[in-house]
XYZ file of C-alpha atoms in Angstrom:
755
model
C -17.874 31.806 -12.647
C -14.400 31.353 -11.282
C -16.136 30.457 -8.027
C -17.417 26.988 -9.392
C -13.906 25.872 -9.787
C -13.113 25.931 -5.969
C -16.155 24.442 -4.454
C -15.800 21.071 -2.714
C -19.841 20.259 -3.561
C -19.055 20.238 -7.063
C -17.260 17.276 -9.555
C -14.384 17.581 -11.381
C -13.185 16.076 -14.915
C -9.702 16.296 -15.625
C -8.089 15.154 -19.297
C -6.701 11.641 -18.798
C -6.094 10.367 -22.363
C -7.455 9.847 -25.708
C -9.819 6.930 -25.642
C -10.198 7.188 -30.250
C -8.951 9.195 -32.539
C -9.380 9.128 -36.374
C -6.330 11.365 -37.574
C -7.563 12.189 -40.916
C -10.802 13.860 -39.688
C -9.051 15.336 -36.508
C -11.942 13.959 -34.471
C -12.124 11.616 -31.679
C -13.140 11.390 -27.804
C -11.191 12.257 -24.906
C -11.241 10.303 -21.197
C -12.006 12.418 -18.205
C -10.640 11.242 -14.841
C -13.479 12.250 -12.073
C -11.970 14.221 -9.264
C -12.969 16.284 -6.655
C -11.421 19.513 -4.772
C -10.625 17.894 -1.460
C -8.880 19.277 1.688
C -5.091 18.636 2.064
C -3.254 19.184 5.198
C 0.903 19.849 5.380
C 2.171 20.219 8.730
C -0.686 21.890 9.637
C -1.103 23.740 6.883
C -5.150 23.489 5.286
C -5.138 23.599 1.506
C -6.976 21.611 -1.385
C -6.026 19.661 -4.453
C -7.945 17.857 -7.212
C -7.928 13.832 -6.281
C -9.662 10.911 -8.132
C -13.185 9.849 -6.603
C -15.733 7.196 -7.464
C -18.994 7.955 -9.527
C -22.375 9.068 -7.346
C -24.766 8.403 -9.774
C -27.419 5.290 -9.920
C -27.678 3.349 -11.742
C -24.308 2.861 -11.972
C -24.554 1.248 -15.670
C -26.159 3.967 -17.443
C -23.856 7.116 -16.052
C -19.843 6.685 -16.806
C -17.603 7.312 -13.772
C -14.816 8.354 -16.367
C -16.978 9.676 -19.216
C -15.451 9.698 -23.167
C -16.725 12.604 -24.429
C -16.377 14.632 -28.150
C -13.183 16.161 -29.262
C -11.789 17.383 -32.258
C -8.952 19.687 -33.908
C -9.585 21.968 -37.163
C -7.651 24.253 -39.103
C -9.206 27.541 -40.112
C -5.998 28.748 -42.255
C -2.243 28.192 -42.213
C -2.391 30.261 -39.190
C -5.298 28.866 -37.583
C -6.469 26.192 -35.526
C -9.849 25.495 -33.859
C -9.885 22.979 -30.445
C -13.653 21.776 -29.736
C -14.568 19.720 -26.787
C -17.882 18.880 -25.127
C -18.765 17.744 -21.383
C -21.968 15.414 -22.233
C -22.139 13.099 -25.445
C -25.431 15.406 -26.381
C -24.089 18.306 -28.716
C -26.057 21.824 -28.853
C -27.812 22.262 -32.082
C -25.268 24.409 -34.379
C -26.418 28.034 -35.376
C -24.706 31.072 -37.258
C -22.720 32.953 -34.571
C -23.331 36.623 -34.215
C -19.497 36.574 -32.882
C -18.004 35.721 -36.511
C -18.740 36.582 -40.103
C -18.778 33.193 -41.560
C -18.580 29.964 -40.312
C -14.747 29.025 -40.809
C -14.416 25.535 -43.053
C -11.255 23.680 -42.851
C -8.472 25.001 -45.359
C -6.792 21.729 -45.797
C -3.223 23.896 -45.357
C -1.758 21.438 -42.368
C -0.182 18.067 -43.109
C 0.312 15.411 -40.803
C -0.900 12.368 -39.034
C 0.101 9.708 -36.050
C 3.923 10.383 -34.623
C 4.881 8.119 -31.524
C 3.237 8.800 -28.687
C 0.396 10.983 -30.454
C -0.203 13.041 -33.755
C 1.193 15.982 -35.339
C 0.302 18.856 -37.815
C 2.317 21.456 -39.373
C 1.964 24.417 -41.535
C 3.888 27.056 -42.521
C 3.513 29.004 -39.621
C 3.858 26.068 -36.660
C 2.853 22.722 -35.418
C 0.310 21.382 -33.155
C 1.051 18.074 -31.390
C -1.598 15.878 -29.359
C -0.458 13.799 -26.671
C -2.061 10.819 -26.080
C -1.399 9.642 -22.894
C -1.670 11.593 -20.652
C -3.410 14.041 -22.758
C -1.388 17.401 -23.553
C -1.861 19.523 -26.694
C 1.522 21.692 -27.500
C 1.075 24.194 -29.810
C 4.841 25.247 -31.472
C 6.155 27.848 -33.741
C 7.323 27.307 -37.256
C 11.359 26.704 -35.413
C 9.611 24.016 -33.596
C 9.879 26.305 -30.357
C 7.113 25.483 -27.520
C 4.826 28.119 -27.343
C 2.229 26.839 -24.950
C 0.638 24.144 -23.767
C -2.341 22.561 -22.220
C -1.535 22.203 -18.212
C -3.241 18.995 -16.635
C -1.767 18.414 -13.351
C -4.033 18.377 -10.467
C -2.669 21.790 -9.265
C -5.093 24.717 -9.066
C -6.075 25.274 -11.633
C -5.656 22.496 -14.245
C -7.568 22.054 -17.572
C -10.796 20.538 -16.742
C -14.306 20.762 -16.565
C -16.796 21.361 -13.505
C -20.189 19.863 -13.030
C -22.463 22.031 -10.737
C -23.916 20.033 -7.629
C -26.432 22.517 -7.560
C -27.871 22.001 -11.225
C -25.513 19.684 -12.892
C -24.437 22.380 -15.451
C -20.833 22.194 -16.806
C -18.104 25.046 -17.262
C -14.451 24.592 -18.652
C -11.165 25.820 -17.396
C -8.863 26.291 -20.948
C -5.573 26.265 -18.575
C -2.254 26.714 -20.758
C 1.023 26.955 -19.785
C 2.647 30.604 -19.500
C 6.568 30.968 -20.027
C 9.281 32.787 -17.901
C 8.967 36.393 -19.389
C 5.630 35.894 -21.047
C 3.117 38.640 -21.476
C -0.230 38.330 -22.247
C -2.184 41.229 -23.877
C -6.047 42.007 -24.759
C -9.180 40.672 -22.685
C -11.298 43.933 -24.160
C -11.122 47.522 -23.097
C -9.324 46.701 -19.617
C -8.519 49.372 -17.764
C -5.940 47.893 -15.522
C -1.977 46.954 -16.458
C -1.812 46.520 -19.896
C 0.353 43.236 -19.648
C -2.742 40.899 -17.885
C -0.159 38.310 -16.341
C -0.632 38.338 -12.821
C -4.473 39.855 -12.790
C -7.926 38.070 -12.992
C -10.492 39.632 -15.933
C -13.876 39.010 -15.557
C -15.131 38.823 -19.104
C -18.839 40.150 -18.289
C -20.118 43.486 -19.848
C -20.071 46.003 -17.074
C -21.209 49.489 -16.877
C -17.821 50.471 -15.001
C -18.860 53.772 -13.622
C -15.333 55.273 -14.513
C -11.967 53.894 -15.986
C -10.210 52.809 -12.754
C -11.600 49.810 -11.826
C -11.457 46.425 -13.453
C -14.552 46.374 -14.514
C -15.210 46.774 -18.534
C -17.926 48.204 -20.589
C -15.994 46.195 -23.400
C -14.896 42.710 -22.353
C -13.835 40.612 -25.488
C -12.371 36.936 -24.889
C -8.879 37.570 -27.019
C -5.976 37.287 -25.872
C -2.197 37.785 -27.397
C 0.917 36.787 -25.785
C 4.475 38.236 -27.099
C 5.553 34.460 -27.538
C 3.834 34.672 -31.068
C 0.222 33.172 -30.585
C -3.157 34.685 -29.458
C -6.422 32.511 -28.293
C -9.977 33.548 -28.738
C -12.734 31.576 -26.824
C -15.865 31.580 -28.995
C -18.516 31.864 -26.518
C -20.830 34.498 -24.920
C -20.965 32.859 -21.337
C -19.426 34.500 -18.557
C -15.745 34.098 -18.314
C -13.015 34.653 -16.030
C -9.379 34.855 -17.241
C -6.939 34.043 -14.426
C -3.963 34.853 -16.204
C -0.858 33.844 -13.963
C -2.702 35.286 -10.758
C -3.623 32.130 -8.934
C -0.281 30.273 -10.582
C 2.128 32.234 -12.105
C 2.933 29.998 -14.941
C -0.851 29.101 -15.749
C -3.315 31.027 -17.917
C -6.814 29.535 -17.248
C -9.768 30.920 -18.796
C -12.537 29.582 -17.092
C -15.587 29.620 -19.575
C -19.431 29.351 -18.299
C -20.010 27.499 -21.535
C -20.711 23.449 -21.206
C -18.736 23.663 -24.763
C -15.415 24.869 -25.172
C -14.612 26.536 -28.581
C -10.936 27.677 -28.844
C -9.286 29.218 -31.597
C -5.338 29.726 -31.536
C -3.663 32.015 -33.900
C 0.088 31.965 -34.743
C 2.506 34.547 -35.717
C 3.900 38.166 -35.275
C 1.076 40.673 -33.425
C -0.343 42.130 -36.731
C -0.684 38.279 -38.482
C -2.422 37.347 -35.188
C -4.916 40.434 -35.228
C -5.602 40.127 -38.650
C -6.494 36.306 -38.457
C -8.465 37.321 -35.399
C -10.377 39.955 -37.250
C -11.038 37.922 -40.521
C -12.878 35.314 -37.991
C -14.648 37.861 -36.026
C -14.642 40.760 -38.709
C -13.466 43.795 -39.689
C -14.580 47.636 -38.727
C -15.581 48.954 -42.061
C -14.564 52.624 -42.547
C -16.681 55.565 -41.085
C -17.251 58.540 -43.135
C -14.858 61.421 -43.565
C -17.065 63.729 -41.796
C -16.691 61.692 -38.471
C -13.081 61.953 -38.190
C -13.433 65.583 -37.654
C -14.202 67.143 -34.018
C -17.269 66.449 -32.171
C -18.642 68.856 -29.615
C -20.693 67.883 -26.876
C -21.804 68.191 -23.057
C -24.052 66.600 -20.996
C -26.350 68.403 -22.165
C -27.760 70.451 -24.758
C -30.931 70.882 -24.141
C -32.973 73.425 -26.894
C -32.454 74.604 -30.218
C -31.099 78.263 -29.279
C -28.459 76.356 -27.397
C -27.448 74.077 -30.422
C -27.434 76.876 -32.905
C -25.520 79.276 -30.078
C -22.637 76.053 -30.090
C -22.619 75.984 -33.855
C -22.654 79.542 -34.462
C -19.482 79.834 -31.510
C -17.770 76.931 -32.901
C -17.675 78.929 -36.426
C -16.600 82.394 -34.696
C -13.831 81.213 -32.665
C -12.158 79.095 -35.642
C -12.391 76.052 -33.854
C -12.888 73.337 -36.959
C -15.529 70.973 -36.069
C -17.993 68.633 -37.996
C -20.256 67.427 -35.441
C -22.675 68.568 -32.805
C -23.965 65.848 -30.385
C -27.082 66.234 -28.251
C -26.782 63.731 -25.313
C -29.750 63.300 -23.068
C -31.763 66.530 -23.312
C -33.290 66.449 -26.526
C -36.601 64.816 -25.461
C -39.512 66.584 -23.784
C -38.023 65.007 -20.754
C -34.422 64.413 -19.951
C -33.308 60.996 -20.434
C -36.920 60.003 -21.392
C -36.027 58.351 -24.949
C -38.792 58.085 -27.050
C -37.184 59.036 -30.146
C -38.905 62.588 -30.714
C -37.487 66.224 -30.274
C -39.095 68.228 -27.437
C -41.707 69.993 -28.961
C -41.325 72.940 -26.415
C -37.656 73.651 -26.824
C -37.012 72.359 -30.463
C -39.199 74.947 -32.421
C -38.399 73.360 -36.348
C -35.876 70.562 -35.680
C -35.666 69.456 -39.607
C -34.538 73.393 -40.178
C -32.083 73.336 -37.627
C -30.692 69.961 -38.522
C -31.001 71.377 -42.131
C -29.239 74.748 -41.476
C -26.560 72.877 -39.703
C -25.604 70.757 -42.441
C -25.415 73.578 -44.581
C -22.698 74.850 -42.105
C -20.465 71.877 -42.178
C -22.105 69.984 -39.238
C -23.870 66.807 -38.749
C -26.034 66.128 -35.905
C -25.398 63.114 -33.615
C -28.317 62.154 -31.095
C -27.907 60.214 -27.791
C -30.758 57.238 -26.837
C -30.879 54.176 -25.197
C -32.507 50.804 -25.163
C -34.106 51.161 -21.631
C -37.421 52.259 -20.946
C -39.259 53.421 -17.563
C -42.913 52.987 -16.942
C -43.391 56.810 -17.223
C -42.025 56.841 -21.111
C -45.400 57.277 -23.582
C -43.636 54.090 -24.988
C -43.699 51.959 -22.164
C -47.241 50.134 -22.814
C -46.653 49.537 -26.552
C -43.264 47.720 -25.574
C -45.162 45.603 -23.139
C -48.509 44.995 -25.161
C -45.887 44.217 -28.013
C -43.900 41.825 -26.634
C -40.629 43.866 -27.283
C -38.704 43.621 -24.113
C -36.941 40.876 -22.093
C -38.950 38.607 -19.394
C -37.820 38.026 -16.184
C -36.645 34.907 -15.091
C -40.369 33.960 -13.946
C -41.523 34.622 -17.853
C -43.445 37.524 -16.803
C -43.170 41.576 -18.306
C -41.185 43.675 -16.405
C -42.887 46.385 -14.248
C -40.152 48.577 -13.635
C -37.622 49.093 -16.831
C -38.493 47.491 -19.894
C -35.361 46.983 -21.409
C -35.367 45.951 -25.377
C -35.140 42.502 -26.585
C -32.811 42.851 -29.690
C -32.777 38.426 -30.256
C -36.369 39.157 -31.281
C -36.858 40.330 -34.695
C -40.011 42.097 -33.910
C -37.977 44.166 -31.831
C -35.490 45.236 -34.141
C -38.146 46.183 -36.619
C -39.866 48.470 -34.172
C -36.259 50.181 -33.022
C -35.193 50.755 -36.597
C -38.427 52.255 -37.596
C -37.759 54.872 -34.708
C -34.001 55.364 -35.394
C -34.574 55.171 -38.884
C -36.660 58.102 -38.788
C -34.466 60.269 -36.973
C -31.593 59.301 -39.838
C -34.000 60.372 -42.538
C -34.319 63.826 -40.720
C -30.435 64.191 -41.760
C -29.406 62.756 -38.252
C -25.938 61.953 -39.191
C -25.283 59.303 -36.032
C -26.940 57.663 -33.075
C -25.198 57.174 -30.099
C -25.847 53.864 -28.540
C -25.566 54.562 -24.912
C -25.522 51.406 -22.327
C -25.879 48.437 -22.912
C -24.024 46.498 -20.215
C -27.414 45.666 -18.332
C -29.181 43.256 -20.072
C -30.877 40.862 -17.306
C -28.544 37.835 -16.425
C -31.009 35.810 -15.562
C -33.513 37.166 -18.242
C -35.675 35.288 -20.869
C -35.087 36.138 -24.308
C -36.653 35.721 -27.580
C -33.958 33.628 -29.212
C -34.989 31.132 -26.554
C -31.775 32.030 -24.294
C -31.519 32.976 -21.000
C -29.173 35.761 -20.037
C -26.486 33.826 -19.220
C -25.732 33.975 -22.979
C -27.639 36.994 -23.935
C -25.912 39.186 -21.498
C -22.393 39.556 -23.343
C -24.374 39.703 -26.614
C -26.496 42.477 -26.067
C -24.664 44.958 -26.967
C -23.507 43.290 -30.061
C -26.984 43.172 -31.248
C -27.873 46.514 -29.936
C -25.132 47.962 -32.372
C -26.160 45.636 -34.962
C -29.400 46.673 -35.178
C -28.286 50.949 -35.272
C -25.522 50.399 -37.706
C -27.792 48.247 -40.120
C -30.673 50.693 -40.504
C -27.862 53.510 -40.542
C -25.979 52.015 -43.457
C -29.503 51.433 -44.980
C -30.617 55.338 -44.960
C -27.564 57.055 -45.106
C -25.117 54.343 -46.449
C -22.610 55.232 -44.213
C -20.716 53.089 -41.189
C -21.051 54.977 -38.103
C -22.781 55.143 -34.693
C -21.054 55.955 -31.221
C -21.062 53.016 -28.916
C -19.722 52.365 -25.229
C -20.454 48.601 -24.634
C -18.808 45.825 -26.593
C -17.845 42.107 -27.188
C -16.382 39.967 -29.836
C -17.361 41.231 -33.015
C -18.653 44.650 -32.053
C -15.701 46.157 -33.792
C -17.592 45.781 -36.828
C -19.962 48.301 -35.847
C -17.505 51.724 -35.306
C -16.997 53.893 -33.315
C -16.661 52.676 -29.832
C -15.624 55.223 -26.867
C -14.391 54.849 -23.508
C -17.227 55.403 -20.949
C -16.961 58.009 -18.758
C -13.787 58.409 -17.117
C -13.106 60.996 -14.527
C -11.441 64.405 -15.059
C -8.264 63.628 -13.544
C -4.902 62.575 -14.936
C -5.175 58.842 -13.536
C -8.037 58.810 -15.310
C -6.535 59.532 -18.721
C -4.097 57.312 -18.221
C -6.269 54.383 -17.693
C -8.550 55.407 -20.463
C -5.288 55.233 -22.658
C -4.662 51.653 -21.372
C -8.504 50.929 -22.010
C -7.976 51.823 -25.608
C -4.863 50.131 -26.684
C -6.089 47.256 -25.021
C -9.042 47.144 -27.130
C -7.391 48.016 -30.059
C -5.322 44.504 -29.553
C -8.891 42.848 -30.031
C -9.516 44.485 -33.390
C -11.253 48.180 -32.649
C -9.903 49.971 -34.986
C -11.972 53.001 -34.176
C -11.877 54.251 -30.806
C -12.553 57.412 -28.778
C -12.699 58.623 -25.259
C -14.258 62.263 -23.818
C -11.812 64.735 -23.966
C -11.012 66.329 -20.758
C -12.789 63.125 -19.031
C -16.896 63.144 -18.338
C -17.269 63.113 -14.598
C -16.795 65.957 -12.053
C -15.539 69.586 -12.080
C -13.200 70.548 -15.146
C -9.889 70.933 -14.017
C -8.338 73.005 -16.902
C -4.618 71.440 -16.455
C -6.196 68.198 -16.939
C -7.978 69.170 -19.975
C -5.260 71.100 -21.478
C -3.174 67.734 -20.916
C -5.999 65.812 -22.250
C -6.552 67.680 -25.667
C -4.135 66.493 -27.805
C -4.408 63.177 -26.758
C -8.048 63.232 -27.539
C -6.970 65.103 -31.211
C -4.842 62.307 -31.956
C -7.074 59.064 -31.905
C -9.102 58.000 -33.986
C -12.149 59.941 -33.593
C -12.410 62.993 -31.385
C -14.887 64.268 -29.283
C -15.534 66.985 -26.071
C -18.144 65.411 -24.117
C -18.717 65.591 -20.122
C -20.588 67.801 -17.457
C -20.364 71.215 -18.251
C -18.342 73.440 -18.799
C -16.703 71.759 -21.961
C -16.796 74.132 -24.665
C -13.140 75.745 -25.144
C -14.074 79.272 -25.161
C -15.842 79.196 -21.982
C -12.380 78.916 -20.343
C -9.537 81.724 -20.888
C -8.340 82.978 -23.731
C -5.069 80.710 -23.478
C -6.471 77.550 -23.218
C -8.963 78.542 -26.361
C -6.047 79.060 -28.100
C -4.258 76.019 -27.065
C -7.629 74.047 -27.687
C -7.552 75.688 -31.319
C -4.076 74.714 -31.990
C -4.191 71.189 -31.372
C -7.798 70.693 -33.156
C -6.185 72.694 -36.278
C -3.520 70.334 -35.890
C -5.603 67.505 -36.697
C -7.524 69.024 -39.499
C -4.166 69.317 -41.197
C -3.433 66.061 -40.404
C -6.326 64.568 -42.226
C -5.297 62.900 -45.484
C -2.543 61.074 -42.803
C -5.278 59.847 -40.387
C -7.899 59.273 -43.401
C -5.511 56.855 -45.439
C -4.431 54.997 -41.858
C -7.862 54.414 -41.165
C -8.545 52.881 -44.237
C -5.629 50.457 -43.546
C -6.508 49.705 -40.229
C -10.277 49.064 -41.708
C -8.474 46.486 -44.319
C -6.060 44.830 -41.850
C -8.067 44.698 -38.880
C -5.609 46.852 -36.796
C -6.171 49.470 -34.513
C -5.516 53.379 -35.151
C -4.124 53.820 -31.517
C -1.621 50.935 -31.557
C 0.862 49.852 -28.784
C 4.193 50.294 -29.898
C 4.884 46.554 -30.155
C 2.380 45.940 -32.510
C 5.020 47.720 -34.789
C 7.899 46.525 -33.526
C 7.567 43.144 -31.925
C 11.146 42.424 -32.293
C 11.910 45.221 -29.903
C 11.658 43.920 -25.908
C 11.395 47.117 -24.876
C 8.150 48.342 -26.766
C 6.561 45.262 -24.724
C 7.015 47.134 -21.317
C 5.235 50.620 -22.469
C 1.687 51.274 -21.792
C 1.850 55.240 -21.549
C 2.536 56.030 -24.826
C 1.104 54.764 -28.418
C 1.467 54.806 -32.025
C -1.416 56.816 -34.032
C -1.514 54.852 -37.017
C 1.821 52.988 -38.491
C 4.365 56.632 -38.253
C 3.246 58.845 -35.674
C 4.468 57.974 -31.859
C 2.380 60.126 -28.930
C 3.317 60.617 -25.742
C 0.696 62.477 -23.725
C 1.751 64.441 -20.283
C 0.326 63.030 -17.386
C 1.548 65.503 -14.707
C 0.114 68.728 -14.292
C 2.352 71.705 -15.405
C 4.635 69.091 -17.099
C 6.800 70.624 -19.761
C 8.188 67.449 -21.061
C 8.566 63.848 -19.911
C 10.784 60.696 -20.438
C 9.946 58.650 -23.696
C 10.812 55.274 -24.543
C 11.327 55.183 -28.607
C 11.547 51.861 -30.602
C 14.611 51.105 -32.837
C 15.464 53.843 -35.560
C 15.579 57.522 -35.751
C 12.810 59.518 -34.767
C 11.936 63.631 -35.730
C 10.146 65.709 -33.361
C 6.573 66.916 -35.312
C 6.794 70.821 -33.203
C 10.493 70.797 -32.994
C 11.892 69.427 -35.920
C 14.735 67.558 -33.118
C 15.925 64.013 -34.306
C 16.288 61.510 -31.633
C 17.640 58.081 -31.638
C 15.602 54.931 -30.336
C 15.738 54.292 -26.423
C 15.046 56.292 -23.731
C 14.889 60.114 -24.170
C 13.752 62.761 -21.667
C 11.380 65.142 -24.710
C 10.207 68.626 -24.213
C 6.726 69.531 -25.230
C 5.846 72.305 -27.971
C 3.056 74.451 -27.902
C 1.187 72.031 -27.835
C 1.560 69.812 -24.628
C 1.881 66.357 -26.142
C 5.241 64.467 -27.355
C 4.690 63.573 -30.946
C 7.503 62.194 -33.379
C 7.652 61.114 -36.591
C 9.314 57.689 -37.636
C 12.184 57.965 -40.151
C 11.287 56.881 -43.634
C 7.804 58.825 -43.670
C 5.549 60.848 -45.679
C 3.114 62.235 -43.710
C 0.143 63.986 -46.039
C -1.528 66.921 -44.804
C -3.812 69.421 -46.468
C -5.000 73.300 -45.877
C -6.709 74.027 -42.955
C -10.715 73.813 -43.304
C -13.365 74.940 -40.315
C -15.203 71.454 -41.432
C -13.869 68.405 -43.581
C -16.350 69.319 -46.301
C -14.417 72.620 -46.955
C -11.061 70.551 -47.623
C -9.649 70.562 -51.129
C -8.234 67.121 -51.501
C -6.920 68.134 -55.049
C -4.032 69.792 -53.230
C -1.935 67.980 -50.729
C 1.292 68.812 -48.955
C 3.430 65.717 -48.382
C 5.600 66.184 -45.280
C 8.717 64.246 -45.655
C 10.881 62.740 -43.094
C 13.576 60.913 -44.962
C 15.759 57.854 -43.794
C 19.541 57.636 -43.886
C 18.987 56.837 -47.571
C 17.261 60.108 -48.153
C 14.232 58.180 -48.918
C 10.387 58.488 -47.494
C 7.330 56.647 -47.788
C 3.564 56.755 -47.416
C -0.129 56.431 -48.302
C -2.646 58.629 -49.460
C -6.556 57.676 -49.669
C -9.023 60.023 -50.918
C -12.497 60.592 -49.810
C -13.989 59.694 -53.345
C -12.690 56.318 -52.959
C -10.634 53.598 -55.234
C -7.537 52.056 -53.494
C -4.951 53.311 -50.996
C -2.472 54.540 -53.352
C 1.213 54.508 -52.226
C 3.579 57.112 -52.375
C 7.488 57.392 -52.450
C 9.815 60.448 -52.248
C 13.290 60.990 -52.512
C 16.312 63.620 -51.993
C 16.891 65.874 -54.962
C 19.287 68.714 -54.402
C 18.334 70.301 -51.399
C 14.530 69.042 -51.178
C 12.784 66.092 -52.210
C 10.598 65.324 -54.801
C 8.204 62.592 -55.283
C 9.367 59.095 -57.711
C 5.744 58.417 -58.427
C 2.512 60.243 -58.748
C -0.750 57.777 -58.091
C -3.112 59.931 -58.887
C -1.544 60.858 -62.422
C -1.668 64.400 -62.202
C -5.218 64.646 -60.878
C -3.954 65.901 -57.165
C -1.257 68.824 -57.005
C 1.418 68.262 -54.600
C 3.757 70.165 -52.477
C 6.657 68.226 -51.215
C 8.188 69.471 -48.130
C 10.146 68.310 -44.893
C 9.233 68.353 -41.599
C 11.121 71.388 -39.743
C 11.592 73.172 -43.466
C 10.491 76.653 -43.597
C 9.502 76.231 -47.326
């Protein structure tokens, strides 16, 4: 939509002053000055700027030249405010938003009213000031420091709304100031530099066909600033974020919607993410088995092949919990009809039962697009289950399921439910980015609003039937939008098999995590292209130290298809993950409750450390393990930035101080450190999470200078997260509390100890 804001044919309205305002209800009207984007010359240099213009409608007695339109501020919590504006006097009918878990209500935690020149409201978190003329909104923290403010000066791009000359539709530009040194993060699964300042983000779901382009599978209209605030633009329309790109001191989010609904959150990163996910939803905890290794390729095509992979996983002692069947389990590859091929799968029910008996769950691929050769195509058309084209006709090429139609959802869930009742553990919701932008949907809307909502509707349908049949919260999804985090797990799309693609994948995962996606994965070794063993070797520990771990892509992918050295290295990294399962599961539970990402930018834990805001090629796995993957072939170590405090190498037990350090990798080709004062709960190695004995745990202590360490444990049997603590006792350590009152047998040791 950004082109609409620099088109001389359009009409622009810039906020001028508050025409009226009720300080108790915090509602009123804002006067907008009509303008045009006109040519300007300066010493033979041609440019453009906004300038006032007279009305061009007739009768002049009916249409206001400078309209006065509704404006309001609401307070959702002590840290969250909501700004709403309209570009016409007629408001759209209110309906429940798919992006929000519930419609927020005013919590009356902000107090204030008229002040000289405007209005001011305060809470414990900060203040908002509304200047009457010229109209400005200032957002300040609790100390009174200005965090950001609306920018209404006539330089490009100002805070405004545009009226398109072609159809008189309107769009908003929510333009706010950027301070010197300010950094902006988020925007969804963006694979470009993590700090989005200086970039343009097109917030429109797209099959990115890789991870080294600006397009996104999972755009999210949420941004977080290092100055202590975040913003969520509550709309599903196309958007463009011009984040200090056209003007280095302005953050302009151009929203295709004719109404602006903007939430602003105050606080430190954890507080902002928590408040945002209170609004849009937190990710429920997936089942324990989903945290085991997923083995896949594109694609396993027969029952003998699947059974062979399962047997070799066990024979080669590769711990694993899931075997995924991608595009080839139908009679015709890619022709999704929800039925196993009868020629290649002699007894799929028995296969699923047998695999489950050996500790494997089955995951199945499918997609919501149906070609004319698909046996279901006529039924989808005759029952009206597909999106109609702009003319209102049924499609004659691909039929795309219309998930805004309850009848479609019922039909779809019946098909998916049949697979789940066979014992299938998870459904891969591939694609979802190509909802027709000019299509007509059963919701009554067009693709203008439905395109970005499509993955949310799609994933909701699968997640709900999965939970209904299996009682578990698990899908495997690629596309996304605000609110999709409620339906875990998402993965990072079709990365190339290169180290730059691996680095881009990490940036995408960290950026998505800022937006409240607790659980995220990626294709270990990359998806597309010829397998490079050195890339695969470096990628493996990165994949094992992500919330969920899946091997997938163009074959070969199974570790035993390479040399014995690689097989042993793969096994070692996989075994590390399985031993860490109590740490992983407890961290996952905390993330589920707090909206935090398992794959975490350093600054989320260390917001006061300026250095942590600069790092985008390292991450925290949960709260206590720092991971720095190797992004160069044949590298045996790398320079690593460590936040303040002491850090202990998980492999060598060497201790490092905060700051830049050059650290060598160990037998597992990754840098992995534990922060001081931490307990890492571990478990005896098993080939499947089903076979783990959670009544016997080892507590790996990494004490602080006072000789103390803390951690958390969460058992698969349920109950609350339990805090554990240990203190130095003689030459070793002892628990200072037993949260399970003797039901769990503890072995307490220290990192590097041979005991």
